[in-house]
Structures are given as structure tokens and as C-alpha cells.
mmCIF file of C-alpha atoms and ligand atoms in Angstrom:
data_model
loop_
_atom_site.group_PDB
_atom_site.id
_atom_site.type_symbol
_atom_site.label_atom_id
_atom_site.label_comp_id
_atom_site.label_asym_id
_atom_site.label_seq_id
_atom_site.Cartn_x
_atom_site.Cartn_y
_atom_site.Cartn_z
ATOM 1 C CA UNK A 21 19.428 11.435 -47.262
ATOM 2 C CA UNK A 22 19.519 12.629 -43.767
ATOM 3 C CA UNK A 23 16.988 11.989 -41.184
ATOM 4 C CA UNK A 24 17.570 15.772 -39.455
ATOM 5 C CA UNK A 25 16.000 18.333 -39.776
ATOM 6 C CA UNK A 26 12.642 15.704 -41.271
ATOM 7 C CA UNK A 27 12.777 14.140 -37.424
ATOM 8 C CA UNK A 28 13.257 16.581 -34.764
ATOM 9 C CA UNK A 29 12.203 15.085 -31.684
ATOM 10 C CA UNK A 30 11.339 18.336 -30.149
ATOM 11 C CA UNK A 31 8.675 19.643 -32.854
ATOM 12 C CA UNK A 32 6.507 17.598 -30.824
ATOM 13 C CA UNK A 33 7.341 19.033 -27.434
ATOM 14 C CA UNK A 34 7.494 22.931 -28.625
ATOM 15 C CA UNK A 35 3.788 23.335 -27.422
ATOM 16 C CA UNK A 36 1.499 22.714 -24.465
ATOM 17 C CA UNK A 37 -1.078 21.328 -26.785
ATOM 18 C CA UNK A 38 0.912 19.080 -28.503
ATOM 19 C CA UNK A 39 2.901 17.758 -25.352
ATOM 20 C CA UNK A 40 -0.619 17.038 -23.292
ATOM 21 C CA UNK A 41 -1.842 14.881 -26.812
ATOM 22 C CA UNK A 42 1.151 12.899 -26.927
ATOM 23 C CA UNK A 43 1.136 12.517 -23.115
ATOM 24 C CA UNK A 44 1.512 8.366 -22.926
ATOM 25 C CA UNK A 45 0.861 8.101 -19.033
ATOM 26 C CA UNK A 46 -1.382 9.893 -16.881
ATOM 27 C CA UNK A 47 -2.145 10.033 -13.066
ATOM 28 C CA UNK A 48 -5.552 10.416 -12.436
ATOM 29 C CA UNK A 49 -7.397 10.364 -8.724
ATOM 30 C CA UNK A 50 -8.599 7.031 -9.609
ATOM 31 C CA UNK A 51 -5.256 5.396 -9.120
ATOM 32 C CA UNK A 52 -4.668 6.191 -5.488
ATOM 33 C CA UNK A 53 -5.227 4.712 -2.879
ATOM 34 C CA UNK A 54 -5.036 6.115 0.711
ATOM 35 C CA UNK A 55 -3.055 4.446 3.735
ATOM 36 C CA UNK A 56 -3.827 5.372 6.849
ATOM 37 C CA UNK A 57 -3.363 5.449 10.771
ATOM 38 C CA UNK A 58 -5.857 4.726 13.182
ATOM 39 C CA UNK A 59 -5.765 5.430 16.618
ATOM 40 C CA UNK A 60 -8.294 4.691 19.366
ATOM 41 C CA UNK A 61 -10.194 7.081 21.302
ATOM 42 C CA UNK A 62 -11.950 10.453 19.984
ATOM 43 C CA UNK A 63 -11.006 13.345 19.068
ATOM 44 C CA UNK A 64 -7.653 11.646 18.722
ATOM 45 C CA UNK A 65 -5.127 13.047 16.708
ATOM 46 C CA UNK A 66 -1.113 12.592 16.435
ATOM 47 C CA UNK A 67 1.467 14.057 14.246
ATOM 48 C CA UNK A 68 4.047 11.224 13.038
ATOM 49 C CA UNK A 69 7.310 12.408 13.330
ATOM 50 C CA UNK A 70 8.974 10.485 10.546
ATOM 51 C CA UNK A 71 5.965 11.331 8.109
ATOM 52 C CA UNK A 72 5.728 14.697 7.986
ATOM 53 C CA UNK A 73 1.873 15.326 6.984
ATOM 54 C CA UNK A 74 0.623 12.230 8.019
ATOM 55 C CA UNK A 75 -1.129 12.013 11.207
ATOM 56 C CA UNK A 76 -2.915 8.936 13.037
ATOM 57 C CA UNK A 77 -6.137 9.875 13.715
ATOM 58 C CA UNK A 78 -9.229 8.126 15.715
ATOM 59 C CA UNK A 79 -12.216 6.852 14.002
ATOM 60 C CA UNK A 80 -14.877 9.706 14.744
ATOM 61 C CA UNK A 81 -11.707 12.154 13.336
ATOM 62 C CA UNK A 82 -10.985 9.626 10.257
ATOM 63 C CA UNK A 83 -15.029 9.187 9.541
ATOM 64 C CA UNK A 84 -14.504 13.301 9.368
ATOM 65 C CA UNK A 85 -11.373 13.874 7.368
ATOM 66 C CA UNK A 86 -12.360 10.996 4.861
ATOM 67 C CA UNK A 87 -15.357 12.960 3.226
ATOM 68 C CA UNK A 88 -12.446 14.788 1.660
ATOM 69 C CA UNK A 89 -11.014 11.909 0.402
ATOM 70 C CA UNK A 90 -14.552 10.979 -1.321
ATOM 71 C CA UNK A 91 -15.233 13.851 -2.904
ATOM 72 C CA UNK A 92 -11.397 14.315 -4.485
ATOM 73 C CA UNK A 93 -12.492 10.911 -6.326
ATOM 74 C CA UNK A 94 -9.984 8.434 -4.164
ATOM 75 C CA UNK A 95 -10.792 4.930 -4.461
ATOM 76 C CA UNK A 96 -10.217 3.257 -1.615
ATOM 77 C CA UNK A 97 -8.467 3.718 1.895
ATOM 78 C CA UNK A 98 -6.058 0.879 3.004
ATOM 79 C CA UNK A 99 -6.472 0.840 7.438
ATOM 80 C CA UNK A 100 -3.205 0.415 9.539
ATOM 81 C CA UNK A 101 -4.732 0.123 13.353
ATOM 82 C CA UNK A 102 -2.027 1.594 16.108
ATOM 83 C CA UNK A 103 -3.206 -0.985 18.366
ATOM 84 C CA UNK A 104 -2.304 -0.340 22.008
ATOM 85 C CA UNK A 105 0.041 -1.828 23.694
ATOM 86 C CA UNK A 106 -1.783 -3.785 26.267
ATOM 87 C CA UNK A 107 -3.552 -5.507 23.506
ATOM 88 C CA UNK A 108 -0.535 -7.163 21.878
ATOM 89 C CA UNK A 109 0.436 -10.572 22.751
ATOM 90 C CA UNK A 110 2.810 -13.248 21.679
ATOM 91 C CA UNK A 111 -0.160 -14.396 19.645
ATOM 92 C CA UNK A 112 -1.749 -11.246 18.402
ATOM 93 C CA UNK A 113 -5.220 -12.899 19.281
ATOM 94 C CA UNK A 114 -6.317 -8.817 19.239
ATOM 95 C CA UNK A 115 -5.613 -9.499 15.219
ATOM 96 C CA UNK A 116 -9.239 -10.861 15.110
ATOM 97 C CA UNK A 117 -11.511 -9.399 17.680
ATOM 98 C CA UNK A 118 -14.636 -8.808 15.976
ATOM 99 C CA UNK A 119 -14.774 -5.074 17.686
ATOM 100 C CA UNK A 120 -10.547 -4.518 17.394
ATOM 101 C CA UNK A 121 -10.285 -1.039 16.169
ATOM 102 C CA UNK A 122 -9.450 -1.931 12.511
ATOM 103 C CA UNK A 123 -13.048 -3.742 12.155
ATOM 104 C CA UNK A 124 -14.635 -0.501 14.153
ATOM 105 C CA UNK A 125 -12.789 1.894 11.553
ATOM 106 C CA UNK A 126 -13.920 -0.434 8.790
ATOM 107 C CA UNK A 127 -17.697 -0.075 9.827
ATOM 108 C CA UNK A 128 -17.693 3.408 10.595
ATOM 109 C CA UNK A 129 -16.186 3.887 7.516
ATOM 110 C CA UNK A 130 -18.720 1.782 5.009
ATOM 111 C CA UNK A 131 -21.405 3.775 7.251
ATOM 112 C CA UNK A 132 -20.692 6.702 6.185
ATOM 113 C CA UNK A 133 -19.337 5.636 2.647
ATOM 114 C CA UNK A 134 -20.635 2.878 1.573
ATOM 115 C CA UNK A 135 -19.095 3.419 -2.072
ATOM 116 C CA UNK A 136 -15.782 4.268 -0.853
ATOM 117 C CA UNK A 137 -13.705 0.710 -1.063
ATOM 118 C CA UNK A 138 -12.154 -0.053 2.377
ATOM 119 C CA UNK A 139 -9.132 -2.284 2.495
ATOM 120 C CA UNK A 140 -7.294 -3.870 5.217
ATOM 121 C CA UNK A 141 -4.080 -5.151 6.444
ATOM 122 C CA UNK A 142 -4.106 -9.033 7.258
ATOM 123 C CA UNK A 143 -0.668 -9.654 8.731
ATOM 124 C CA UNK A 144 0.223 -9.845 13.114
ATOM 125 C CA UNK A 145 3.040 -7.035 13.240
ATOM 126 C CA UNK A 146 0.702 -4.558 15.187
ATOM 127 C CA UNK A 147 -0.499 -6.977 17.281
ATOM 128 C CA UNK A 148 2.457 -8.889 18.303
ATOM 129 C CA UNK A 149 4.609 -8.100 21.606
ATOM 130 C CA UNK A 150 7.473 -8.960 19.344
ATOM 131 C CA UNK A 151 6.545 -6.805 16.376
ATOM 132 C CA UNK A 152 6.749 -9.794 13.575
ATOM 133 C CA UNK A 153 4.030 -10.498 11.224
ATOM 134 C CA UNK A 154 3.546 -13.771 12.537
ATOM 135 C CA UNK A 155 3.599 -16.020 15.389
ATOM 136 C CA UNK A 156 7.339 -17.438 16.053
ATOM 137 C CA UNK A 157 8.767 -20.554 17.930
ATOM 138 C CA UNK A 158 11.558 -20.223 20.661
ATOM 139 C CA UNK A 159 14.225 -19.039 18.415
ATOM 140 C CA UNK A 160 12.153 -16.438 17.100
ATOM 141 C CA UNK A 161 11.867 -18.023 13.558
ATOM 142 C CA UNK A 162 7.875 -16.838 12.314
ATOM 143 C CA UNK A 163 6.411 -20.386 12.248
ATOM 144 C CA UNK A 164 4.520 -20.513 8.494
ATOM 145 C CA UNK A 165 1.506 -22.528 9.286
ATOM 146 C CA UNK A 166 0.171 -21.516 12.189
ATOM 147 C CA UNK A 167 0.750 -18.250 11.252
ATOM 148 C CA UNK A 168 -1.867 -18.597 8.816
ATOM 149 C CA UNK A 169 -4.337 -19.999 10.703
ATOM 150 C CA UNK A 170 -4.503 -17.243 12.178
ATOM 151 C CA UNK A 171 -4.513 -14.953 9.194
ATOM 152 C CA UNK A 172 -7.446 -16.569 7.981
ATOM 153 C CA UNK A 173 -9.385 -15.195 11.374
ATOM 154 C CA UNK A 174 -8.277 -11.916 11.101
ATOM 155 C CA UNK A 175 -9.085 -11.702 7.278
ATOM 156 C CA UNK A 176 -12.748 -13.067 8.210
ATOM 157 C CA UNK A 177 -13.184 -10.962 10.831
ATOM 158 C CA UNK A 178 -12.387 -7.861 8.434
ATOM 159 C CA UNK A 179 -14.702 -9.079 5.882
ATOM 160 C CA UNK A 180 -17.503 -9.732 8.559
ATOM 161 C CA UNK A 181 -16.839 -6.136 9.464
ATOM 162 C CA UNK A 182 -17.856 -5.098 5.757
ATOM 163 C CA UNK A 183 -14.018 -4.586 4.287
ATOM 164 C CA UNK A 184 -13.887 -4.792 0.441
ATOM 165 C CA UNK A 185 -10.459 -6.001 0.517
ATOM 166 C CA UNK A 186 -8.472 -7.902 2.644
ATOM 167 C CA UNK A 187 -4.758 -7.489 1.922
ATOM 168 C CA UNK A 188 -2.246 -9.929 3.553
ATOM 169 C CA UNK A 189 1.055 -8.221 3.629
ATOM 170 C CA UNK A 190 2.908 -10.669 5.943
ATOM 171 C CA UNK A 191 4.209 -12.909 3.445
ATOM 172 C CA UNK A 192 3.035 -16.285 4.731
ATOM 173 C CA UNK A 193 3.441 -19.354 2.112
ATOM 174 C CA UNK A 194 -0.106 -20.970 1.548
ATOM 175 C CA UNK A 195 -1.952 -18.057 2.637
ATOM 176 C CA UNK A 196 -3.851 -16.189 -0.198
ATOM 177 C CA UNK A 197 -5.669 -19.754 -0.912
ATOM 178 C CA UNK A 198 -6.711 -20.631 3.216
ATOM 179 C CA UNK A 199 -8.046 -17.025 2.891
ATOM 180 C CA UNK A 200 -9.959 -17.331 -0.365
ATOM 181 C CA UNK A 201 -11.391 -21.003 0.934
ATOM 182 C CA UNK A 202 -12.195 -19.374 4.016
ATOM 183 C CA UNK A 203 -14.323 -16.540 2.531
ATOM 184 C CA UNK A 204 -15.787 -18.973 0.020
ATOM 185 C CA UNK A 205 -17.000 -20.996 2.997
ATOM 186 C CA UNK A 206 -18.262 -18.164 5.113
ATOM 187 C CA UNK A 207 -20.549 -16.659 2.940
ATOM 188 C CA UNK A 208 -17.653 -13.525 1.503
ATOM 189 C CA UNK A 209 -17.597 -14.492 -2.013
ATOM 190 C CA UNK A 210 -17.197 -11.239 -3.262
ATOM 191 C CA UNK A 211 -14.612 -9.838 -0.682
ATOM 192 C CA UNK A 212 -11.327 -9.331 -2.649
ATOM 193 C CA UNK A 213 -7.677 -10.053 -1.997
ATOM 194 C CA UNK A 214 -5.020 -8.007 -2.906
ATOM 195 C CA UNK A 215 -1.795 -10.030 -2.002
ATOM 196 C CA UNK A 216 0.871 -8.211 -0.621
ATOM 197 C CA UNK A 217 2.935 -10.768 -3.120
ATOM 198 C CA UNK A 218 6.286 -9.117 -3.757
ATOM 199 C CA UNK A 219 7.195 -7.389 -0.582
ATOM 200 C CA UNK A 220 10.858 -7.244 0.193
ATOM 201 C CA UNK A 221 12.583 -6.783 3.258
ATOM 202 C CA UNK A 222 12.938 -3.226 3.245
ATOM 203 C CA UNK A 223 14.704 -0.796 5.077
ATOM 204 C CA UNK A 224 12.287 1.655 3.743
ATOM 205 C CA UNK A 225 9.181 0.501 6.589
ATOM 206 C CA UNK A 226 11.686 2.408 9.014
ATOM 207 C CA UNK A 227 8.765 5.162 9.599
ATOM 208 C CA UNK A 228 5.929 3.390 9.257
ATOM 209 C CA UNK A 229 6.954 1.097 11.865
ATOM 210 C CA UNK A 230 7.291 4.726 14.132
ATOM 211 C CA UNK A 231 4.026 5.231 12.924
ATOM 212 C CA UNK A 232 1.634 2.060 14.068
ATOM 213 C CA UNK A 233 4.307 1.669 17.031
ATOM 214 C CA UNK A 234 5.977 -1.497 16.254
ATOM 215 C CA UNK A 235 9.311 0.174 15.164
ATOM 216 C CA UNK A 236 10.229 -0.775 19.020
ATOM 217 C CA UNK A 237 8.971 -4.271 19.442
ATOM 218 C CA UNK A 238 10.907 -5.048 17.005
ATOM 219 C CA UNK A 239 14.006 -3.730 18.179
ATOM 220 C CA UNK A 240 17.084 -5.258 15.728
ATOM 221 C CA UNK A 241 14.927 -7.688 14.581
ATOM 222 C CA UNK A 242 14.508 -8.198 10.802
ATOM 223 C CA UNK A 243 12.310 -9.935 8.511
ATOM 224 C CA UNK A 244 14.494 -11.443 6.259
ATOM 225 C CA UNK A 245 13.088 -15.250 6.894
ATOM 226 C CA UNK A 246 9.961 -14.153 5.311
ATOM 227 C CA UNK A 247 10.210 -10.779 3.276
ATOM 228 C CA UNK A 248 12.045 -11.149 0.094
ATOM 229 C CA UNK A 249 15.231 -10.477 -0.873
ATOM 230 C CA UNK A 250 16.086 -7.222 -2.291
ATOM 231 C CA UNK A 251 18.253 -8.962 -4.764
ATOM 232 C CA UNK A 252 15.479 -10.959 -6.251
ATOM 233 C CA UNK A 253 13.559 -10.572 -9.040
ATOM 234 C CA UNK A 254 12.768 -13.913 -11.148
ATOM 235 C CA UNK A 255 11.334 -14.891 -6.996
ATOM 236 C CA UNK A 256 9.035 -11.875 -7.144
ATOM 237 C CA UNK A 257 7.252 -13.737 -10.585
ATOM 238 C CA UNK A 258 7.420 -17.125 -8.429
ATOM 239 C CA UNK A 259 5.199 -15.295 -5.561
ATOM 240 C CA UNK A 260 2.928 -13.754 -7.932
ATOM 241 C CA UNK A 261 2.335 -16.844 -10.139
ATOM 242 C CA UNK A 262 1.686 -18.722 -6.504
ATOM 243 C CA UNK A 263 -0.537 -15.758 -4.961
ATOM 244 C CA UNK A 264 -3.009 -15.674 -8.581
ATOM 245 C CA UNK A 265 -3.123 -19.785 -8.231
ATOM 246 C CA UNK A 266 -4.725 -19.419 -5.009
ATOM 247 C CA UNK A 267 -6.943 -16.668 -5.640
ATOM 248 C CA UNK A 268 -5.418 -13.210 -5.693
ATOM 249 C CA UNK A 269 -7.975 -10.454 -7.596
ATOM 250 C CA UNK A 270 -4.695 -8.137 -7.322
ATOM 251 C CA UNK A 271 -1.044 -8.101 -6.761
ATOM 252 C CA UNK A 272 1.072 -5.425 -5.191
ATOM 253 C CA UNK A 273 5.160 -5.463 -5.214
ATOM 254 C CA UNK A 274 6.534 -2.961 -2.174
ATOM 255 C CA UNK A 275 8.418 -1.091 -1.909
ATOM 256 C CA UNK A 276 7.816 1.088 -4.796
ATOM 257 C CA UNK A 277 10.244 3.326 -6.453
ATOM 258 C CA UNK A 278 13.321 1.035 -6.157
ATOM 259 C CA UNK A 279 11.670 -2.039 -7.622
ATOM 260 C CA UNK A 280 9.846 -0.327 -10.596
ATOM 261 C CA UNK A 281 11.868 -2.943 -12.582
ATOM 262 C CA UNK A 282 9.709 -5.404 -10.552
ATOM 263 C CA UNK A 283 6.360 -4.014 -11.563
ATOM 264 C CA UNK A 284 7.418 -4.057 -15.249
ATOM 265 C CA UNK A 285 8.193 -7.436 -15.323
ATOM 266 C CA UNK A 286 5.125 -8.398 -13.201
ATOM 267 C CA UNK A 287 2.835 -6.454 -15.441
ATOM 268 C CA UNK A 288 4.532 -7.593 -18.521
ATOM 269 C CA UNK A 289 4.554 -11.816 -17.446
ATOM 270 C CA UNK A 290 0.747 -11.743 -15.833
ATOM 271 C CA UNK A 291 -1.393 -9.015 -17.379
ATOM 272 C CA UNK A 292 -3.515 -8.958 -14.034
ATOM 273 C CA UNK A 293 -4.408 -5.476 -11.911
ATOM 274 C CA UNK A 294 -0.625 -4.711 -10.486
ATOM 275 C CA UNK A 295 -0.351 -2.314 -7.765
ATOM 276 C CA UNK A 296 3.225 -0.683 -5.896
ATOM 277 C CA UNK A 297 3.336 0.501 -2.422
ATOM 278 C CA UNK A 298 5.388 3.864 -2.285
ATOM 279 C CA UNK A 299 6.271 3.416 1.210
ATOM 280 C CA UNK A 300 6.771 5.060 3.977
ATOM 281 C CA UNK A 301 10.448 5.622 3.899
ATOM 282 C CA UNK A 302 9.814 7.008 0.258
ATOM 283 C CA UNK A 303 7.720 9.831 0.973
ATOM 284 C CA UNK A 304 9.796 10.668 3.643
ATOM 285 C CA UNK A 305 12.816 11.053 1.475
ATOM 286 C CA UNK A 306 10.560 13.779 -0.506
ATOM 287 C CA UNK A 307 9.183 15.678 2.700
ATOM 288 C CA UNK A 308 12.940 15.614 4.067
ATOM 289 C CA UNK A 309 14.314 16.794 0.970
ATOM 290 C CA UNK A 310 11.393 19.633 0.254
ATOM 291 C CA UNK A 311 11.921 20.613 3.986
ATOM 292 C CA UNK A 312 15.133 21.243 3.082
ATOM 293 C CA UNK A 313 14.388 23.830 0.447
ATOM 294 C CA UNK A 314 16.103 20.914 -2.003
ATOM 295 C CA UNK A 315 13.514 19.458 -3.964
ATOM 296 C CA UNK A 316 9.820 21.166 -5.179
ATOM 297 C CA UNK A 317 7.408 18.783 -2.897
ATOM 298 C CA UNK A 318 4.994 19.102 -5.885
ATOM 299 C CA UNK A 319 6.529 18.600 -8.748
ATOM 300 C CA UNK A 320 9.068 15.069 -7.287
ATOM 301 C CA UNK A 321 5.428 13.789 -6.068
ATOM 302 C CA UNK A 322 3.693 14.128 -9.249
ATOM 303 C CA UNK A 323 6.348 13.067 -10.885
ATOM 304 C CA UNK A 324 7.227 10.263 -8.793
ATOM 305 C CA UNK A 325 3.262 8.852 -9.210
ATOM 306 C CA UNK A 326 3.540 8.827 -12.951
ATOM 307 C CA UNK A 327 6.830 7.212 -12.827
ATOM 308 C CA UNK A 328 4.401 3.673 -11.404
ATOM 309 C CA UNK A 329 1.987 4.789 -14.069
ATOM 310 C CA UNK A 330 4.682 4.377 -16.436
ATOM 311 C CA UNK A 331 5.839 1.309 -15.156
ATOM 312 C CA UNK A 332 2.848 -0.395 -15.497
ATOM 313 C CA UNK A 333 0.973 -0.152 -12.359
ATOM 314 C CA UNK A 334 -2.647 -0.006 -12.198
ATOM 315 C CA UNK A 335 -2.786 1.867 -9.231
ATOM 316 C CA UNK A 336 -0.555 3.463 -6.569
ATOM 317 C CA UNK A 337 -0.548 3.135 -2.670
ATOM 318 C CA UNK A 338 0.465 6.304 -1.223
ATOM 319 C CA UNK A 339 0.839 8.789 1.498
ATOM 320 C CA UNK A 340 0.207 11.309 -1.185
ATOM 321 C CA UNK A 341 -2.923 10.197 -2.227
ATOM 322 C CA UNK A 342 -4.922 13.186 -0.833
ATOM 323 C CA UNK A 343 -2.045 15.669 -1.630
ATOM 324 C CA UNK A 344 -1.867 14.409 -5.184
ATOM 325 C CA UNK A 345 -5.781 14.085 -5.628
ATOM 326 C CA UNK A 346 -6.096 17.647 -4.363
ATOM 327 C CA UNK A 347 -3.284 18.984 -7.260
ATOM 328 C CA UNK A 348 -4.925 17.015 -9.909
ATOM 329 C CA UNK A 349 -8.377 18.396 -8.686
ATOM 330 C CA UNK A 350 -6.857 22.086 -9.289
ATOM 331 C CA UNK A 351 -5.661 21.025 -12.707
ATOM 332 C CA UNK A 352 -8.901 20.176 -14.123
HETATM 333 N N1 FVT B 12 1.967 -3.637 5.624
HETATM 334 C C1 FVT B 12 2.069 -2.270 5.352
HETATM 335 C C2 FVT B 12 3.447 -1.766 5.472
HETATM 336 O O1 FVT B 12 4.331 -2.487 5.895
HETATM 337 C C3 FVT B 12 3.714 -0.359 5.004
HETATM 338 C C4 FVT B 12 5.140 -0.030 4.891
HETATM 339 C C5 FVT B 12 5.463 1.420 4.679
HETATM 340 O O2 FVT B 12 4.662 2.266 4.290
HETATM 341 O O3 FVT B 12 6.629 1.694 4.926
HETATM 342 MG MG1 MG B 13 4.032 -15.748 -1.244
#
């Protein structure tokens, strides 16, 4: 007997109805989360070249825009201070000054939403002269330990400053657990880490680095003594494994659409809240390509969101976030 014409494939698809209650993935607002730039000043406001859409924005101006933001449903906002330039060092002490402009955005922020989850970026790159994510030796080589001990300031001085989560993103050995003891000890049980655990070194940070500044301290640099290597993928399982051990609530692999593969398997081994970073080098490819009359900016974003759905992430970090919340918003 022949299976065709019994299975056809597209009896399924042949109606709206039928397609939206066989739908297996779904974006929904509740899986974004926002990154963005903060400048200092007020009534600050600055296009980024590189990121078409995105602008840097000071705190009174980001207080403003993020009621928005709230009332589309997002989550949670992830900071990214564009810290001056006279306030970098060789040893990024700015990184934990109790009244740095990340831990003013972060207040201002719970102030005015105090259910809107606030995350922040624990790693030196905006606050280094040199534009690494730690502090380095002579040669240049990002020295691991000392590194962290630093790390675990900044992180505290986040949480002091009312942050939900603190998310290291410099890929430091060790320090997921010296921040979890850290907050244990100083009274932050509840603050939560998402670990930056799989991030490779990445050509596609290229605008983002435009975008907090550091793109230029950094020069020809690379970061390819701590990031990981984009060859990798057993590793990635190795960080993650490490990063729960010491006391990660969450884990994020970045970039995002070119290690999808990654997200599957991290999903797949751990079973634990998994979130991707679609990067800034990744929505630039859509906003260059719509720009160019080439691609429907709508239609590659959605469909580039439910792509991480698909692949197992929990949630999504993305420049998109509001643009996305705002289409699902129309679709209800
Ligand atoms: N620690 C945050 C990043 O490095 C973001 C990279 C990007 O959006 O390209
Ligand atoms: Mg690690």
C-alpha cells in the first residue's frame, strides 16, 4: 500500500487555523530581553552608526523610553554603561564606583520599575584604557585572578545598587563561584547570575564595541586568550558544567545565530534556563540588508527570534526586543 495520498504533509499547512495549532515554537514578549546603551549626562541622546535603531541614551532619557518597554511586557533590560574616557584606567577601578553610571541607571531604573528585572554587565572592557575585559600584565596577557577580584567588586556594587542580575561576560575561570560567595556573604542572596558561559571570540562584537566606545582601545587587539574558540563545541559544555557548579541560575552562549548548534546541545546536556545573545554584528547584518531593499526587516527578525526558540533557548537577548515586542503586541 502506498503512504501518498493517506500522508500529505501539506493537509496540515493548507489553512491559517490549522498552521497556528500545530505551531511547535512561539516568540512571545516574555522571551526578550533588552540591551542597552547608557550615556551620561541628560537629555543625552546618540545615534550608533553601526546599529542602525539603536541609540545610547542618558539615564533621565532611558528612565523615559523604558515605560515602553514595560508596558510591551519585556522582561528585563541588560545595561552596557559608555563610560567616559577619563574614567578608564589600566585597572578599571570606575568598574565599581558605587555612583558609576551603570549603578545610577540601575537605581533610576528599579525607581521607576521596580518589577521590571534589571541586569548588568560584570566584565572591565568599558572601563579599561586598553579595552580588555580584564586587568593584563606587561605583555598584555588578561591576568585570571586578579581579574576576578575585581569582578567580584563590581558585581557587589551592582547588586548594592538594586540589580536583579549580575551577568559576567568576561570569561574569567573561577569567577561565577567568588561572585556567588561574595553575594552570599554580603547579604544578596537572592541576586541572580546569568553567566556569560559560552562566549566566543567573535568578530560579530565589531559594533557594539563602536557602540560603548571600546572598539578603539582595543585597536588590533583580540580576545582569543580568554573568549572561546569558534571551533569549539564539547568546551562550550565544559564552561557550562563549571559555571552551574559554582552557582549560575542561567547560562547564555553568544553569539547567537551561528552557534544555535551550541544552544541545542547546551539545552539538551543541562536542562537549566539557556539564553543566546543575538549580537550586535547580527542585527546589523539585518538592518544592512533591509536598508538595502534586500531582505523584509520584519519578517528575517521574527523569524530569526523563533529560530533560538526553536533551538531551545529560554529566552533571547536582543536589539530587537522592543521592535519585536511591538509586532507581537499588533498581532494579538
Ligand atoms: N558583553 C556584552 C557584549 O559583548 C555584547 C556583544 C554584542 O552585542 O556584539
Ligand atoms: Mg568559564
Amino acid at each position: 500500500m502506498r503512504d501518498f495520498p493517506r500522508t500529505r504533509m501539506r493537509r496540515l499547512r493548507a489553512h491559517d487555523f490549522s498552521r497556528r495549532l500545530v505551531r511547535e515554537h512561539r516568540l512571545t514578549a516574555d522571551d526578550l530581553i533588552y540591551p542597552v546603551f547608557v550615556l551620561e549626562g541628560e537629555q543625552q541622546r546618540e545615534a550608533v552608526p553601526s546599529m542602525p535603531g539603536v541609540e545610547r541614551l542618558s539615564i533621565d532619557l532611558l528612565v523615559e523610553a523604558a515605560r515602553e518597554w514595560v508596558d510591551l511586557g519585556i522582561p528585563m533590560v541588560a545595561l552596557f554603561p559608555v563610560v567616559p574616557t577619563g574614567k578608564k584606567s589600566l585597572e578599571a577601578e570606575e568598574a565599581y564606583n558605587p555612583d558609576g553610571l551603570a549603578q545610577r541607571a540601575v537605581r533610576a531604573l528599579k525607581a521607576a520599575y521596580p518589577a521590571l528585572g534589571v541586569m548588568t554587565d560584570v566584565a572591565l572592557d568599558p572601563f579599561t584604557t586598553h579595552g580588555q575585559d580584564g586587568i593584563i600584565d606587561d605583555s598584555g596577557y588578561v591576568m585570571n585572578d586578579v581579574t576576578v577580584e575585581t569582578l567580584v567588586r563590581q558585581a557587589l556594587s551592582q547588586a548594592e545598587a538594586g540589580a536583579d542580575v549580575v551577568a559576567p561576560s568576561d570569561m574569567m575561570d573561577g569567577r561565577i563561584g567568588a561572585i556567588r560567595e561574595a553575594l552570599e556573604d554580603e547579604g544578596c542572596p537572592n541576586v541572580q547570575i546569568m553567566a556569560y558561559s559560552a562566549k566566543y571570540a567573535s568578530s560579530y562584537y565589531g559594533p557594539f564595541r563602536d557602540a560603548v566606545g571600546s572598539a578603539g582601545n582595543l585597536g588590533k587587539a583580540n580576545k582569543s586568550t580568554y573568549q572561546m574558540d569558534p571551533g569549539n563545541t564539547d568546551e562550550a559544555l565544559h564552561e557550562i558544567m563549571l559555571d552551574l557548579q559554582e552557582g549560575a541560575d542561567m547560562v547564555m552562549v553568544k553569539p547567537g545565530m551561528p552557534y544555535l548548534d551550541i544552544v541545542r546541545r547546551v539545552k539538551e546536556e543541562f536542562r537549566v534556563p539557556t539564553f543566546a545573545y543575538q549580537v550586535s554584528g547580527e542585527y546589523a547584518m539585518h538592518q544592512a540588508a533591509a536598508q538595502n531593499g534586500w531582505l523584509d526587516l520584519n519578517a528575517v527578525m521574527m523569524e530569526s527570534l523563533v529560530a533560538f526558540k526553536r533551538a531551545g533557548a529560554d529566552g533571547i537577548l536582543t536589539y530587537f526586543a522592543v521592535d519585536a515586542a511591538r509586532q507581537l503586541a499588533k498581532n494579538d
